Amino acid sequence: MSGRALFDKIELQLVRVLHTVISERSVSRAALRLHTSQPAVSAQLRRLRELTGDALLVRGAGGMTPTATALELLAPAATLLREAETLFGERQRAGRGAGFEPATARLSFRLAASDYLDPLFLPELVAHLQRLAPGVQLDLQPLSAEYDYRASLARGEVDLVIGNWLEPPEELHLGRLLSDEVVCLVAEDHPLAKARSISVERWLDCQHLAPMPLSPGQPGVIDQHLARQGLSRQIAVRSAHFGQLPEMVARSLLVLTTGRLFCSRYLDRLPVRIVRCPVSFPPMAYYQLWHERSHGHAALRWLREQVREVARTLVARAPASARVKA
């Protein structure tokens, strides 16, 4: 069969199946994501194998594994699906008009977010969007040093990025969500919890706990500021699991230095205390960032408004001792 004849046999749904099956590495999980049956996906996978001349998925020690050819096809398939969405998708119809209707919308929003802001933030945002736009799918991508959020925003792979930076990238649009005081979280029996005053030298000499930085090759915002003051602390543990750091603090003599709002959520759950940080830090600022390509999109403007509203709500509900500036 000629290349043109093969090309004529490919429809967009087949490309979607290809991308989903390779991404999920499972026919059954792909069927769930595609809202179809496992036999239907299996039949389409057989067609894809005939068209590509490759097995695409093979059995491995940990389950199904994509072949080298399948991995090469993943990025082109993703690009094709994004371009099709640009041409025909509801996201584009929602973006072109001013009359975006969240209650009846059937589209997806893609967010990359750090969990530094507040352990309640993402659950609250999900609940808020579910109430206002029950037909919207929300895809949440964690931020990490390995994830190039600037490139993903530029390529349209993600709609919005939420996190904190000392100096956010200048090429992106920025919406401030809140500013938070930098404090220290320690165990109730930590010597700093009992001290009347804490010197900078004593704080620096403690064993510190820190999250993994969000920017490749750069320290986190706390250590960036310390370096500018000619100071450095002793970091005993770095962890990508920010939500688990308070539990680590409660079980050790480690010191976690971060925003008061985050720390305050654990005071009633764990044997921990908030103490003043002896180093003078600027307020920890949290932002939502987006690219020019989505700046005028009606549905995404609506999404940014909801993110801002959820941040305001959480600030208003915070205990007086943890109140931050919106």
PDB file of C-alpha atoms in Angstrom, residues 47-315:
ATOM      1  CA  ARG A  47      -4.979  -0.922  13.382  1.00  0.00           C
ATOM      2  CA  LEU A  48      -2.149   1.276  14.635  1.00  0.00           C
ATOM      3  CA  ARG A  49       0.227  -1.674  14.656  1.00  0.00           C
ATOM      4  CA  GLU A  50      -0.691  -2.451  11.054  1.00  0.00           C
ATOM      5  CA  LEU A  51      -0.231   1.173   9.989  1.00  0.00           C
ATOM      6  CA  THR A  52       3.108   1.677  11.768  1.00  0.00           C
ATOM      7  CA  GLY A  53       4.504  -1.821  11.291  1.00  0.00           C
ATOM      8  CA  ASP A  54       5.500  -1.797  14.969  1.00  0.00           C
ATOM      9  CA  ALA A  55       4.227  -3.521  18.121  1.00  0.00           C
ATOM     10  CA  LEU A  56       4.039  -0.113  19.908  1.00  0.00           C
ATOM     11  CA  LEU A  57       3.441  -1.750  23.326  1.00  0.00           C
ATOM     12  CA  VAL A  58       5.186  -4.893  24.567  1.00  0.00           C
ATOM     13  CA  ARG A  59       5.095  -6.726  27.870  1.00  0.00           C
ATOM     14  CA  GLY A  60       7.871  -5.905  30.315  1.00  0.00           C
ATOM     15  CA  ALA A  61       8.751  -6.704  33.910  1.00  0.00           C
ATOM     16  CA  GLY A  62       6.548  -3.933  35.277  1.00  0.00           C
ATOM     17  CA  GLY A  63       3.694  -4.265  32.779  1.00  0.00           C
ATOM     18  CA  MET A  64       3.329  -2.878  29.263  1.00  0.00           C
ATOM     19  CA  THR A  65       6.287  -0.911  27.876  1.00  0.00           C
ATOM     20  CA  PRO A  66       6.342   1.385  24.806  1.00  0.00           C
ATOM     21  CA  THR A  67       8.729   0.423  22.039  1.00  0.00           C
ATOM     22  CA  ALA A  68      11.374   2.849  20.773  1.00  0.00           C
ATOM     23  CA  THR A  69       9.139   3.622  17.776  1.00  0.00           C
ATOM     24  CA  ALA A  70       6.182   4.334  20.077  1.00  0.00           C
ATOM     25  CA  LEU A  71       8.233   6.803  22.100  1.00  0.00           C
ATOM     26  CA  GLU A  72       9.319   8.546  18.879  1.00  0.00           C
ATOM     27  CA  LEU A  73       5.657   8.888  17.857  1.00  0.00           C
ATOM     28  CA  LEU A  74       4.486  10.335  21.192  1.00  0.00           C
ATOM     29  CA  ALA A  75       5.627  13.942  20.644  1.00  0.00           C
ATOM     30  CA  PRO A  76       4.342  14.223  17.027  1.00  0.00           C
ATOM     31  CA  ALA A  77       0.994  12.798  18.135  1.00  0.00           C
ATOM     32  CA  ALA A  78       0.761  15.355  20.956  1.00  0.00           C
ATOM     33  CA  THR A  79       1.586  18.166  18.522  1.00  0.00           C
ATOM     34  CA  LEU A  80      -1.048  17.002  16.046  1.00  0.00           C
ATOM     35  CA  LEU A  81      -3.719  16.837  18.757  1.00  0.00           C
ATOM     36  CA  ARG A  82      -2.842  20.350  19.977  1.00  0.00           C
ATOM     37  CA  GLU A  83      -3.046  21.713  16.442  1.00  0.00           C
ATOM     38  CA  ALA A  84      -6.414  20.031  15.933  1.00  0.00           C
ATOM     39  CA  GLU A  85      -7.629  21.600  19.166  1.00  0.00           C
ATOM     40  CA  THR A  86      -6.474  24.973  17.855  1.00  0.00           C
ATOM     41  CA  LEU A  87      -8.434  24.466  14.656  1.00  0.00           C
ATOM     42  CA  PHE A  88     -11.645  22.912  15.922  1.00  0.00           C
ATOM     43  CA  GLY A  89     -11.689  22.557  19.714  1.00  0.00           C
ATOM     44  CA  GLU A  90     -14.137  24.036  22.162  1.00  0.00           C
ATOM     45  CA  ARG A  91     -11.237  25.792  23.873  1.00  0.00           C
ATOM     46  CA  GLN A  92     -10.845  27.946  20.776  1.00  0.00           C
ATOM     47  CA  ARG A  93     -14.560  28.625  20.443  1.00  0.00           C
ATOM     48  CA  ALA A  94     -14.598  29.563  24.125  1.00  0.00           C
ATOM     49  CA  GLY A  95     -11.577  31.776  23.587  1.00  0.00           C
ATOM     50  CA  ARG A  96     -12.877  33.692  20.589  1.00  0.00           C
ATOM     51  CA  GLY A  97     -16.098  34.945  22.114  1.00  0.00           C
ATOM     52  CA  ALA A  98     -16.767  37.004  25.222  1.00  0.00           C
ATOM     53  CA  GLY A  99     -19.660  34.748  26.179  1.00  0.00           C
ATOM     54  CA  PHE A 100     -17.831  31.872  27.846  1.00  0.00           C
ATOM     55  CA  GLU A 101     -20.363  29.824  29.800  1.00  0.00           C
ATOM     56  CA  PRO A 102     -18.589  27.802  32.527  1.00  0.00           C
ATOM     57  CA  ALA A 103     -21.725  25.900  33.571  1.00  0.00           C
ATOM     58  CA  THR A 104     -22.043  24.251  30.141  1.00  0.00           C
ATOM     59  CA  ALA A 105     -18.391  24.234  28.995  1.00  0.00           C
ATOM     60  CA  ARG A 106     -16.786  20.960  27.907  1.00  0.00           C
ATOM     61  CA  LEU A 107     -13.064  21.639  27.710  1.00  0.00           C
ATOM     62  CA  SER A 108      -9.870  21.088  29.674  1.00  0.00           C
ATOM     63  CA  PHE A 109      -7.649  23.413  31.672  1.00  0.00           C
ATOM     64  CA  ARG A 110      -3.992  22.540  32.229  1.00  0.00           C
ATOM     65  CA  LEU A 111      -2.237  23.927  35.298  1.00  0.00           C
ATOM     66  CA  ALA A 112       1.262  23.491  36.692  1.00  0.00           C
ATOM     67  CA  ALA A 113       1.404  24.341  40.377  1.00  0.00           C
ATOM     68  CA  SER A 114       3.740  24.079  43.328  1.00  0.00           C
ATOM     69  CA  ASP A 115       2.335  22.982  46.675  1.00  0.00           C
ATOM     70  CA  TYR A 116       4.299  25.679  48.531  1.00  0.00           C
ATOM     71  CA  LEU A 117       1.343  28.049  48.557  1.00  0.00           C
ATOM     72  CA  ASP A 118      -1.080  26.293  50.896  1.00  0.00           C
ATOM     73  CA  PRO A 119      -1.971  22.609  51.343  1.00  0.00           C
ATOM     74  CA  LEU A 120      -5.621  23.618  50.931  1.00  0.00           C
ATOM     75  CA  PHE A 121      -5.135  25.620  47.741  1.00  0.00           C
ATOM     76  CA  LEU A 122      -5.388  22.921  45.051  1.00  0.00           C
ATOM     77  CA  PRO A 123      -8.227  21.003  46.789  1.00  0.00           C
ATOM     78  CA  GLU A 124     -10.133  24.268  47.183  1.00  0.00           C
ATOM     79  CA  LEU A 125      -9.514  25.226  43.545  1.00  0.00           C
ATOM     80  CA  VAL A 126     -10.708  21.827  42.307  1.00  0.00           C
ATOM     81  CA  ALA A 127     -13.882  22.039  44.414  1.00  0.00           C
ATOM     82  CA  HIS A 128     -14.512  25.624  43.264  1.00  0.00           C
ATOM     83  CA  LEU A 129     -14.162  24.749  39.566  1.00  0.00           C
ATOM     84  CA  GLN A 130     -16.300  21.645  39.969  1.00  0.00           C
ATOM     85  CA  ARG A 131     -19.122  23.774  41.390  1.00  0.00           C
ATOM     86  CA  LEU A 132     -18.971  26.431  38.665  1.00  0.00           C
ATOM     87  CA  ALA A 133     -17.883  24.336  35.661  1.00  0.00           C
ATOM     88  CA  PRO A 134     -18.735  20.654  36.252  1.00  0.00           C
ATOM     89  CA  GLY A 135     -18.009  19.694  32.640  1.00  0.00           C
ATOM     90  CA  VAL A 136     -14.460  21.055  32.667  1.00  0.00           C
ATOM     91  CA  GLN A 137     -11.517  18.673  32.985  1.00  0.00           C
ATOM     92  CA  LEU A 138      -8.623  19.928  35.108  1.00  0.00           C
ATOM     93  CA  ASP A 139      -5.140  18.504  34.474  1.00  0.00           C
ATOM     94  CA  LEU A 140      -2.689  19.317  37.279  1.00  0.00           C
ATOM     95  CA  GLN A 141       1.061  19.149  36.638  1.00  0.00           C
ATOM     96  CA  PRO A 142       3.512  19.421  39.578  1.00  0.00           C
ATOM     97  CA  LEU A 143       6.319  21.941  39.322  1.00  0.00           C
ATOM     98  CA  SER A 144       9.836  20.619  39.661  1.00  0.00           C
ATOM     99  CA  ALA A 145      13.349  21.642  38.662  1.00  0.00           C
ATOM    100  CA  GLU A 146      13.128  19.193  35.736  1.00  0.00           C
ATOM    101  CA  TYR A 147       9.891  20.689  34.389  1.00  0.00           C
ATOM    102  CA  ASP A 148      10.468  23.580  31.963  1.00  0.00           C
ATOM    103  CA  TYR A 149       7.299  25.539  32.667  1.00  0.00           C
ATOM    104  CA  ARG A 150       8.372  28.488  30.488  1.00  0.00           C
ATOM    105  CA  ALA A 151       8.734  26.284  27.411  1.00  0.00           C
ATOM    106  CA  SER A 152       5.484  24.465  28.225  1.00  0.00           C
ATOM    107  CA  LEU A 153       3.604  27.766  28.444  1.00  0.00           C
ATOM    108  CA  ALA A 154       5.131  28.924  25.163  1.00  0.00           C
ATOM    109  CA  ARG A 155       4.145  25.680  23.420  1.00  0.00           C
ATOM    110  CA  GLY A 156       0.625  25.749  24.824  1.00  0.00           C
ATOM    111  CA  GLU A 157       1.134  22.504  26.743  1.00  0.00           C
ATOM    112  CA  VAL A 158       0.045  24.193  29.964  1.00  0.00           C
ATOM    113  CA  ASP A 159      -2.309  27.157  30.411  1.00  0.00           C
ATOM    114  CA  LEU A 160      -1.262  28.524  33.769  1.00  0.00           C
ATOM    115  CA  VAL A 161       1.615  28.151  36.234  1.00  0.00           C
ATOM    116  CA  ILE A 162       1.210  28.893  39.951  1.00  0.00           C
ATOM    117  CA  GLY A 163       4.145  29.244  42.324  1.00  0.00           C
ATOM    118  CA  ASN A 164       6.598  31.619  43.989  1.00  0.00           C
ATOM    119  CA  TRP A 165       9.761  33.163  42.573  1.00  0.00           C
ATOM    120  CA  LEU A 166      12.043  35.950  43.707  1.00  0.00           C
ATOM    121  CA  GLU A 167      12.149  37.204  40.109  1.00  0.00           C
ATOM    122  CA  PRO A 168       9.429  35.782  37.834  1.00  0.00           C
ATOM    123  CA  PRO A 169      10.324  35.513  34.120  1.00  0.00           C
ATOM    124  CA  GLU A 170       9.878  38.861  32.374  1.00  0.00           C
ATOM    125  CA  GLU A 171       8.424  37.400  29.157  1.00  0.00           C
ATOM    126  CA  LEU A 172       5.338  36.035  30.942  1.00  0.00           C
ATOM    127  CA  HIS A 173       2.187  37.752  32.143  1.00  0.00           C
ATOM    128  CA  LEU A 174       1.930  37.822  35.917  1.00  0.00           C
ATOM    129  CA  GLY A 175      -0.923  37.994  38.390  1.00  0.00           C
ATOM    130  CA  ARG A 176      -0.062  38.388  42.071  1.00  0.00           C
ATOM    131  CA  LEU A 177      -2.055  36.066  44.321  1.00  0.00           C
ATOM    132  CA  LEU A 178      -0.737  36.919  47.794  1.00  0.00           C
ATOM    133  CA  SER A 179       2.317  37.840  49.832  1.00  0.00           C
ATOM    134  CA  ASP A 180       3.213  35.837  52.920  1.00  0.00           C
ATOM    135  CA  GLU A 181       5.553  36.377  55.868  1.00  0.00           C
ATOM    136  CA  VAL A 182       8.571  34.044  56.032  1.00  0.00           C
ATOM    137  CA  VAL A 183       8.661  32.129  59.327  1.00  0.00           C
ATOM    138  CA  CYS A 184      10.164  28.908  60.719  1.00  0.00           C
ATOM    139  CA  LEU A 185       8.321  25.725  61.596  1.00  0.00           C
ATOM    140  CA  VAL A 186       9.913  23.573  64.301  1.00  0.00           C
ATOM    141  CA  ALA A 187       8.911  20.691  66.561  1.00  0.00           C
ATOM    142  CA  GLU A 188       7.398  21.623  69.942  1.00  0.00           C
ATOM    143  CA  ASP A 189      10.462  20.279  71.729  1.00  0.00           C
ATOM    144  CA  HIS A 190      12.989  22.005  69.441  1.00  0.00           C
ATOM    145  CA  PRO A 191      15.386  24.343  71.296  1.00  0.00           C
ATOM    146  CA  LEU A 192      14.289  27.236  69.032  1.00  0.00           C
ATOM    147  CA  ALA A 193      10.685  26.767  70.204  1.00  0.00           C
ATOM    148  CA  LYS A 194      11.768  27.480  73.781  1.00  0.00           C
ATOM    149  CA  ALA A 195      14.213  30.303  73.100  1.00  0.00           C
ATOM    150  CA  ARG A 196      13.326  33.877  74.047  1.00  0.00           C
ATOM    151  CA  SER A 197      15.337  35.211  71.140  1.00  0.00           C
ATOM    152  CA  ILE A 198      17.123  33.568  68.228  1.00  0.00           C
ATOM    153  CA  SER A 199      20.318  34.923  66.744  1.00  0.00           C
ATOM    154  CA  VAL A 200      21.095  34.689  63.053  1.00  0.00           C
ATOM    155  CA  GLU A 201      24.153  32.554  63.835  1.00  0.00           C
ATOM    156  CA  ARG A 202      22.132  30.089  65.898  1.00  0.00           C
ATOM    157  CA  TRP A 203      19.511  29.783  63.166  1.00  0.00           C
ATOM    158  CA  LEU A 204      22.128  29.240  60.458  1.00  0.00           C
ATOM    159  CA  ASP A 205      23.779  26.487  62.530  1.00  0.00           C
ATOM    160  CA  CYS A 206      20.543  24.488  62.797  1.00  0.00           C
ATOM    161  CA  GLN A 207      19.814  21.455  60.636  1.00  0.00           C
ATOM    162  CA  HIS A 208      17.506  22.782  57.913  1.00  0.00           C
ATOM    163  CA  LEU A 209      14.864  21.104  55.788  1.00  0.00           C
ATOM    164  CA  ALA A 210      14.218  22.555  52.329  1.00  0.00           C
ATOM    165  CA  PRO A 211      12.094  21.812  49.269  1.00  0.00           C
ATOM    166  CA  MET A 212      13.666  21.093  45.928  1.00  0.00           C
ATOM    167  CA  PRO A 213      14.110  24.379  43.977  1.00  0.00           C
ATOM    168  CA  LEU A 214      11.761  25.050  41.066  1.00  0.00           C
ATOM    169  CA  SER A 215      14.386  26.446  38.697  1.00  0.00           C
ATOM    170  CA  PRO A 216      17.114  24.170  37.269  1.00  0.00           C
ATOM    171  CA  GLY A 217      20.583  25.043  38.528  1.00  0.00           C
ATOM    172  CA  GLN A 218      19.327  27.663  40.982  1.00  0.00           C
ATOM    173  CA  PRO A 219      18.721  27.538  44.745  1.00  0.00           C
ATOM    174  CA  GLY A 220      15.239  28.068  46.137  1.00  0.00           C
ATOM    175  CA  VAL A 221      13.922  31.512  47.055  1.00  0.00           C
ATOM    176  CA  ILE A 222      15.114  31.253  50.685  1.00  0.00           C
ATOM    177  CA  ASP A 223      18.685  30.368  49.734  1.00  0.00           C
ATOM    178  CA  GLN A 224      18.755  32.903  46.903  1.00  0.00           C
ATOM    179  CA  HIS A 225      17.998  35.648  49.411  1.00  0.00           C
ATOM    180  CA  LEU A 226      20.535  34.318  51.922  1.00  0.00           C
ATOM    181  CA  ALA A 227      23.236  34.254  49.225  1.00  0.00           C
ATOM    182  CA  ARG A 228      22.531  37.919  48.444  1.00  0.00           C
ATOM    183  CA  GLN A 229      23.131  38.674  52.144  1.00  0.00           C
ATOM    184  CA  GLY A 230      26.392  36.704  52.112  1.00  0.00           C
ATOM    185  CA  LEU A 231      24.861  33.980  54.287  1.00  0.00           C
ATOM    186  CA  SER A 232      24.396  30.233  53.897  1.00  0.00           C
ATOM    187  CA  ARG A 233      22.600  27.640  56.000  1.00  0.00           C
ATOM    188  CA  GLN A 234      23.180  23.941  56.562  1.00  0.00           C
ATOM    189  CA  ILE A 235      20.555  21.951  54.646  1.00  0.00           C
ATOM    190  CA  ALA A 236      20.345  18.426  56.023  1.00  0.00           C
ATOM    191  CA  VAL A 237      17.375  17.257  53.942  1.00  0.00           C
ATOM    192  CA  ARG A 238      15.964  18.309  50.570  1.00  0.00           C
ATOM    193  CA  SER A 239      12.644  16.855  49.468  1.00  0.00           C
ATOM    194  CA  ALA A 240      10.386  17.158  46.440  1.00  0.00           C
ATOM    195  CA  HIS A 241       7.412  16.180  48.630  1.00  0.00           C
ATOM    196  CA  PHE A 242       6.641  19.560  50.155  1.00  0.00           C
ATOM    197  CA  GLY A 243       3.416  18.442  51.810  1.00  0.00           C
ATOM    198  CA  GLN A 244       5.372  15.902  53.883  1.00  0.00           C
ATOM    199  CA  LEU A 245       7.880  18.421  55.265  1.00  0.00           C
ATOM    200  CA  PRO A 246       5.804  19.409  58.346  1.00  0.00           C
ATOM    201  CA  GLU A 247       5.595  15.732  59.387  1.00  0.00           C
ATOM    202  CA  MET A 248       9.390  15.507  59.058  1.00  0.00           C
ATOM    203  CA  VAL A 249       9.721  18.629  61.225  1.00  0.00           C
ATOM    204  CA  ALA A 250       7.448  17.154  63.900  1.00  0.00           C
ATOM    205  CA  ARG A 251       9.606  14.018  64.158  1.00  0.00           C
ATOM    206  CA  SER A 252      13.037  15.693  64.217  1.00  0.00           C
ATOM    207  CA  LEU A 253      15.081  18.767  65.094  1.00  0.00           C
ATOM    208  CA  LEU A 254      14.932  20.041  61.530  1.00  0.00           C
ATOM    209  CA  VAL A 255      13.901  23.637  60.773  1.00  0.00           C
ATOM    210  CA  LEU A 256      11.574  24.452  57.865  1.00  0.00           C
ATOM    211  CA  THR A 257      11.617  28.079  56.684  1.00  0.00           C
ATOM    212  CA  THR A 258       8.682  29.028  54.469  1.00  0.00           C
ATOM    213  CA  GLY A 259       5.436  31.032  54.398  1.00  0.00           C
ATOM    214  CA  ARG A 260       3.303  31.488  57.522  1.00  0.00           C
ATOM    215  CA  LEU A 261       0.078  30.493  55.742  1.00  0.00           C
ATOM    216  CA  PHE A 262       1.481  27.084  54.818  1.00  0.00           C
ATOM    217  CA  CYS A 263       2.879  26.489  58.310  1.00  0.00           C
ATOM    218  CA  SER A 264      -0.320  27.551  60.073  1.00  0.00           C
ATOM    219  CA  ARG A 265      -2.309  24.729  58.472  1.00  0.00           C
ATOM    220  CA  TYR A 266      -0.369  22.175  60.546  1.00  0.00           C
ATOM    221  CA  LEU A 267      -0.490  23.745  64.023  1.00  0.00           C
ATOM    222  CA  ASP A 268      -3.624  21.829  65.034  1.00  0.00           C
ATOM    223  CA  ARG A 269      -2.572  18.587  63.340  1.00  0.00           C
ATOM    224  CA  LEU A 270       1.026  18.107  64.443  1.00  0.00           C
ATOM    225  CA  PRO A 271       3.212  18.873  67.510  1.00  0.00           C
ATOM    226  CA  VAL A 272       4.872  21.848  65.797  1.00  0.00           C
ATOM    227  CA  ARG A 273       5.260  25.564  66.451  1.00  0.00           C
ATOM    228  CA  ILE A 274       5.883  28.666  64.360  1.00  0.00           C
ATOM    229  CA  VAL A 275       8.825  30.822  65.452  1.00  0.00           C
ATOM    230  CA  ARG A 276      10.139  34.114  64.145  1.00  0.00           C
ATOM    231  CA  CYS A 277      12.930  33.888  61.591  1.00  0.00           C
ATOM    232  CA  PRO A 278      15.905  36.027  62.721  1.00  0.00           C
ATOM    233  CA  VAL A 279      16.942  36.767  59.128  1.00  0.00           C
ATOM    234  CA  SER A 280      14.977  39.577  57.505  1.00  0.00           C
ATOM    235  CA  PHE A 281      13.289  38.193  54.380  1.00  0.00           C
ATOM    236  CA  PRO A 282      11.068  40.058  51.929  1.00  0.00           C
ATOM    237  CA  PRO A 283       7.503  38.744  51.849  1.00  0.00           C
ATOM    238  CA  MET A 284       7.169  35.459  49.985  1.00  0.00           C
ATOM    239  CA  ALA A 285       5.190  36.385  46.863  1.00  0.00           C
ATOM    240  CA  TYR A 286       2.999  33.901  45.010  1.00  0.00           C
ATOM    241  CA  TYR A 287       1.936  34.443  41.405  1.00  0.00           C
ATOM    242  CA  GLN A 288       0.056  32.927  38.528  1.00  0.00           C
ATOM    243  CA  LEU A 289       1.961  33.140  35.247  1.00  0.00           C
ATOM    244  CA  TRP A 290       0.683  32.776  31.688  1.00  0.00           C
ATOM    245  CA  HIS A 291       1.905  33.277  28.131  1.00  0.00           C
ATOM    246  CA  GLU A 292       0.893  35.966  25.665  1.00  0.00           C
ATOM    247  CA  ARG A 293      -0.672  33.291  23.450  1.00  0.00           C
ATOM    248  CA  SER A 294      -3.438  32.738  26.037  1.00  0.00           C
ATOM    249  CA  HIS A 295      -3.709  36.292  27.355  1.00  0.00           C
ATOM    250  CA  GLY A 296      -6.902  37.198  25.481  1.00  0.00           C
ATOM    251  CA  HIS A 297      -8.569  33.764  25.666  1.00  0.00           C
ATOM    252  CA  ALA A 298     -11.988  34.223  27.317  1.00  0.00           C
ATOM    253  CA  ALA A 299     -12.090  30.828  29.031  1.00  0.00           C
ATOM    254  CA  LEU A 300      -8.554  31.203  30.346  1.00  0.00           C
ATOM    255  CA  ARG A 301      -9.271  34.728  31.568  1.00  0.00           C
ATOM    256  CA  TRP A 302     -12.156  33.207  33.514  1.00  0.00           C
ATOM    257  CA  LEU A 303      -9.829  30.521  34.919  1.00  0.00           C
ATOM    258  CA  ARG A 304      -7.344  33.133  36.138  1.00  0.00           C
ATOM    259  CA  GLU A 305     -10.159  35.001  37.867  1.00  0.00           C
ATOM    260  CA  GLN A 306     -11.168  31.811  39.697  1.00  0.00           C
ATOM    261  CA  VAL A 307      -7.592  31.155  40.809  1.00  0.00           C
ATOM    262  CA  ARG A 308      -7.406  34.697  42.176  1.00  0.00           C
ATOM    263  CA  GLU A 309     -10.769  34.277  43.957  1.00  0.00           C
ATOM    264  CA  VAL A 310      -9.704  31.011  45.606  1.00  0.00           C
ATOM    265  CA  ALA A 311      -6.483  32.645  46.853  1.00  0.00           C
ATOM    266  CA  ARG A 312      -8.510  35.525  48.320  1.00  0.00           C
ATOM    267  CA  THR A 313     -10.897  33.105  50.017  1.00  0.00           C
ATOM    268  CA  LEU A 314      -8.098  31.130  51.655  1.00  0.00           C
ATOM    269  CA  VAL A 315      -6.460  34.304  52.933  1.00  0.00           C
TER     270      VAL A 315
END
